[in-house]
mmCIF file of C-alpha atoms in Angstrom:
data_model
loop_
_atom_site.group_PDB
_atom_site.id
_atom_site.type_symbol
_atom_site.label_atom_id
_atom_site.label_comp_id
_atom_site.label_asym_id
_atom_site.label_seq_id
_atom_site.Cartn_x
_atom_site.Cartn_y
_atom_site.Cartn_z
ATOM 1 C CA UNK A 1 -5.123 1.300 0.388
ATOM 2 C CA UNK A 2 -2.854 3.864 -0.460
ATOM 3 C CA UNK A 3 -1.557 3.026 -3.737
ATOM 4 C CA UNK A 4 -4.394 2.201 -4.999
ATOM 5 C CA UNK A 5 -5.795 5.779 -4.378
ATOM 6 C CA UNK A 6 -2.646 7.348 -5.815
ATOM 7 C CA UNK A 7 -2.518 5.016 -8.666
ATOM 8 C CA UNK A 8 -6.840 5.856 -9.299
ATOM 9 C CA UNK A 9 -5.654 9.594 -8.270
ATOM 10 C CA UNK A 10 -2.456 9.429 -11.556
ATOM 11 C CA UNK A 11 -5.528 7.804 -13.852
ATOM 12 C CA UNK A 12 -7.584 10.635 -13.659
ATOM 13 C CA UNK A 13 -4.758 13.504 -13.928
ATOM 14 C CA UNK A 14 -3.434 11.351 -16.538
ATOM 15 C CA UNK A 15 -7.160 10.805 -18.688
ATOM 16 C CA UNK A 16 -7.722 15.341 -17.641
ATOM 17 C CA UNK A 17 -4.553 15.821 -18.851
ATOM 18 C CA UNK A 18 -4.914 13.922 -22.665
ATOM 19 C CA UNK A 19 -8.398 15.607 -22.568
ATOM 20 C CA UNK A 20 -6.854 18.927 -22.326
ATOM 21 C CA UNK A 21 -3.973 18.561 -24.604
ATOM 22 C CA UNK A 22 -7.227 17.494 -26.608
ATOM 23 C CA UNK A 23 -8.818 20.371 -26.211
ATOM 24 C CA UNK A 24 -6.463 22.392 -26.125
ATOM 25 C CA UNK A 25 -5.507 21.406 -30.299
ATOM 26 C CA UNK A 26 -8.623 22.574 -31.207
ATOM 27 C CA UNK A 27 -9.728 25.527 -32.813
ATOM 28 C CA UNK A 28 -10.741 28.330 -30.268
ATOM 29 C CA UNK A 29 -11.981 30.868 -32.418
ATOM 30 C CA UNK A 30 -15.935 31.133 -34.256
ATOM 31 C CA UNK A 31 -16.326 33.437 -37.933
ATOM 32 C CA UNK A 32 -19.160 35.022 -36.921
ATOM 33 C CA UNK A 33 -18.278 36.348 -40.683
ATOM 34 C CA UNK A 34 -19.409 33.015 -42.022
ATOM 35 C CA UNK A 35 -22.707 32.786 -39.905
ATOM 36 C CA UNK A 36 -23.700 36.560 -40.945
ATOM 37 C CA UNK A 37 -23.160 35.360 -44.739
ATOM 38 C CA UNK A 38 -25.318 32.095 -44.579
ATOM 39 C CA UNK A 39 -27.837 33.409 -42.250
ATOM 40 C CA UNK A 40 -30.756 35.990 -43.309
ATOM 41 C CA UNK A 41 -30.871 37.032 -39.219
ATOM 42 C CA UNK A 42 -27.815 38.412 -38.673
ATOM 43 C CA UNK A 43 -29.189 39.859 -35.666
ATOM 44 C CA UNK A 44 -29.020 37.159 -33.758
ATOM 45 C CA UNK A 45 -25.278 36.246 -34.728
ATOM 46 C CA UNK A 46 -25.063 39.907 -33.060
ATOM 47 C CA UNK A 47 -26.342 38.399 -30.341
ATOM 48 C CA UNK A 48 -24.588 35.555 -30.131
ATOM 49 C CA UNK A 49 -21.615 37.632 -31.037
ATOM 50 C CA UNK A 50 -21.872 39.296 -28.142
ATOM 51 C CA UNK A 51 -22.361 36.840 -25.262
ATOM 52 C CA UNK A 52 -19.182 34.712 -27.297
ATOM 53 C CA UNK A 53 -17.626 38.012 -26.594
ATOM 54 C CA UNK A 54 -18.383 38.830 -22.912
ATOM 55 C CA UNK A 55 -18.116 35.205 -21.685
ATOM 56 C CA UNK A 56 -15.035 34.540 -19.477
ATOM 57 C CA UNK A 57 -14.146 31.092 -17.793
ATOM 58 C CA UNK A 58 -14.818 30.550 -14.440
ATOM 59 C CA UNK A 59 -11.273 30.072 -12.591
ATOM 60 C CA UNK A 60 -10.602 28.261 -9.685
ATOM 61 C CA UNK A 61 -8.280 28.383 -7.185
ATOM 62 C CA UNK A 62 -6.930 24.739 -6.980
ATOM 63 C CA UNK A 63 -4.019 25.821 -4.536
ATOM 64 C CA UNK A 64 -5.435 24.182 -1.229
ATOM 65 C CA UNK A 65 -6.497 21.256 -3.255
ATOM 66 C CA UNK A 66 -2.744 21.302 -4.521
ATOM 67 C CA UNK A 67 -1.310 21.670 -1.118
ATOM 68 C CA UNK A 68 -4.274 18.769 0.520
ATOM 69 C CA UNK A 69 -2.388 16.399 -2.316
ATOM 70 C CA UNK A 70 0.984 17.197 -1.845
ATOM 71 C CA UNK A 71 0.311 17.350 2.689
ATOM 72 C CA UNK A 72 -1.265 13.013 1.217
ATOM 73 C CA UNK A 73 1.672 12.381 -0.752
ATOM 74 C CA UNK A 74 4.200 13.319 1.332
ATOM 75 C CA UNK A 75 2.151 11.557 4.317
ATOM 76 C CA UNK A 76 2.391 8.012 1.445
ATOM 77 C CA UNK A 77 6.023 9.138 1.169
ATOM 78 C CA UNK A 78 6.808 8.916 4.622
ATOM 79 C CA UNK A 79 4.209 5.774 5.439
ATOM 80 C CA UNK A 80 5.789 3.898 2.328
ATOM 81 C CA UNK A 81 9.618 4.788 3.799
ATOM 82 C CA UNK A 82 8.302 3.619 7.383
ATOM 83 C CA UNK A 83 7.135 0.068 5.664
ATOM 84 C CA UNK A 84 10.004 -0.609 3.780
ATOM 85 C CA UNK A 85 12.444 0.112 7.184
ATOM 86 C CA UNK A 86 10.349 -2.244 8.982
ATOM 87 C CA UNK A 87 10.306 -5.301 6.242
ATOM 88 C CA UNK A 88 13.918 -4.549 5.883
ATOM 89 C CA UNK A 89 14.343 -5.416 9.539
ATOM 90 C CA UNK A 90 11.765 -8.796 9.073
ATOM 91 C CA UNK A 91 13.846 -9.499 6.368
ATOM 92 C CA UNK A 92 17.471 -9.042 8.097
ATOM 93 C CA UNK A 93 15.778 -11.152 11.044
ATOM 94 C CA UNK A 94 14.304 -13.772 9.051
ATOM 95 C CA UNK A 95 18.228 -13.948 7.082
ATOM 96 C CA UNK A 96 19.723 -14.389 10.028
ATOM 97 C CA UNK A 97 17.511 -17.407 11.015
ATOM 98 C CA UNK A 98 18.232 -18.709 8.071
ATOM 99 C CA UNK A 99 21.655 -18.446 8.798
ATOM 100 C CA UNK A 100 21.359 -20.231 11.406
ATOM 101 C CA UNK A 101 19.170 -23.131 10.847
ATOM 102 C CA UNK A 102 21.611 -23.936 8.052
ATOM 103 C CA UNK A 103 24.494 -24.051 10.371
ATOM 104 C CA UNK A 104 22.749 -25.775 13.548
ATOM 105 C CA UNK A 105 23.711 -28.888 13.652
ATOM 106 C CA UNK A 106 21.535 -31.930 13.158
ATOM 107 C CA UNK A 107 18.759 -32.589 16.645
ATOM 108 C CA UNK A 108 19.717 -36.192 16.867
ATOM 109 C CA UNK A 109 23.092 -34.714 17.220
ATOM 110 C CA UNK A 110 23.004 -32.273 20.152
ATOM 111 C CA UNK A 111 22.958 -33.178 24.046
ATOM 112 C CA UNK A 112 20.257 -32.761 26.741
ATOM 113 C CA UNK A 113 22.416 -29.942 28.116
ATOM 114 C CA UNK A 114 22.542 -28.106 24.599
ATOM 115 C CA UNK A 115 19.014 -27.996 24.160
ATOM 116 C CA UNK A 116 18.758 -26.910 28.005
ATOM 117 C CA UNK A 117 20.932 -24.388 27.190
ATOM 118 C CA UNK A 118 18.894 -23.526 24.449
ATOM 119 C CA UNK A 119 15.939 -23.458 25.909
ATOM 120 C CA UNK A 120 15.874 -22.946 29.904
ATOM 121 C CA UNK A 121 12.133 -22.745 30.542
ATOM 122 C CA UNK A 122 12.331 -26.423 29.664
ATOM 123 C CA UNK A 123 14.757 -27.487 32.165
ATOM 124 C CA UNK A 124 12.944 -25.360 34.534
ATOM 125 C CA UNK A 125 9.173 -27.373 33.209
ATOM 126 C CA UNK A 126 10.917 -30.596 33.932
ATOM 127 C CA UNK A 127 12.204 -29.606 37.523
ATOM 128 C CA UNK A 128 8.446 -28.372 37.966
ATOM 129 C CA UNK A 129 7.397 -32.136 36.434
ATOM 130 C CA UNK A 130 9.623 -34.150 39.047
ATOM 131 C CA UNK A 131 9.544 -31.985 42.423
ATOM 132 C CA UNK A 132 5.578 -32.751 42.065
ATOM 133 C CA UNK A 133 6.633 -36.638 41.277
ATOM 134 C CA UNK A 134 5.429 -36.836 37.861
ATOM 135 C CA UNK A 135 7.992 -38.794 34.995
ATOM 136 C CA UNK A 136 5.704 -38.638 32.610
ATOM 137 C CA UNK A 137 4.608 -35.478 30.054
ATOM 138 C CA UNK A 138 1.369 -34.911 30.025
ATOM 139 C CA UNK A 139 0.107 -35.760 27.446
ATOM 140 C CA UNK A 140 2.806 -37.431 25.649
ATOM 141 C CA UNK A 141 0.786 -40.881 25.729
ATOM 142 C CA UNK A 142 -2.495 -39.586 24.209
ATOM 143 C CA UNK A 143 -0.078 -38.175 21.224
ATOM 144 C CA UNK A 144 2.173 -41.047 20.662
ATOM 145 C CA UNK A 145 0.347 -43.713 22.590
ATOM 146 C CA UNK A 146 2.060 -46.154 25.562
ATOM 147 C CA UNK A 147 5.243 -47.697 24.495
ATOM 148 C CA UNK A 148 5.566 -49.697 27.643
ATOM 149 C CA UNK A 149 5.812 -53.095 27.270
ATOM 150 C CA UNK A 150 3.024 -55.547 27.401
#
């Protein structure tokens, strides 16, 4: 997921920064005169000093990677804001539903007309069943049993 990817990237970035700070705190100069006085073969020291003085670390253009990271971050922020909007909308709908539940009258106090007004499809289904001569709801006996007097 996006959050996991961002956390992993942040961890790698923090690790690299820590390692860079540690390496920058270490001395970078070499005392070649100490090696010349210690070693008999000073030609080797001269050769190494020449390589050392000519050495230039490779530089990398990280602009493209930084742009890609910024674009990814922008997309992640946009996605997070969209998700936040959807979640806020859902929370408002759930709060409204909860309010309706808390203020609703108990089911046993409702009249048939009030139930039919709240759910018109119940009234339509009942009219269909009665027009076809069916006086019982399909599946009622299977679910609740036969309540007729024996």
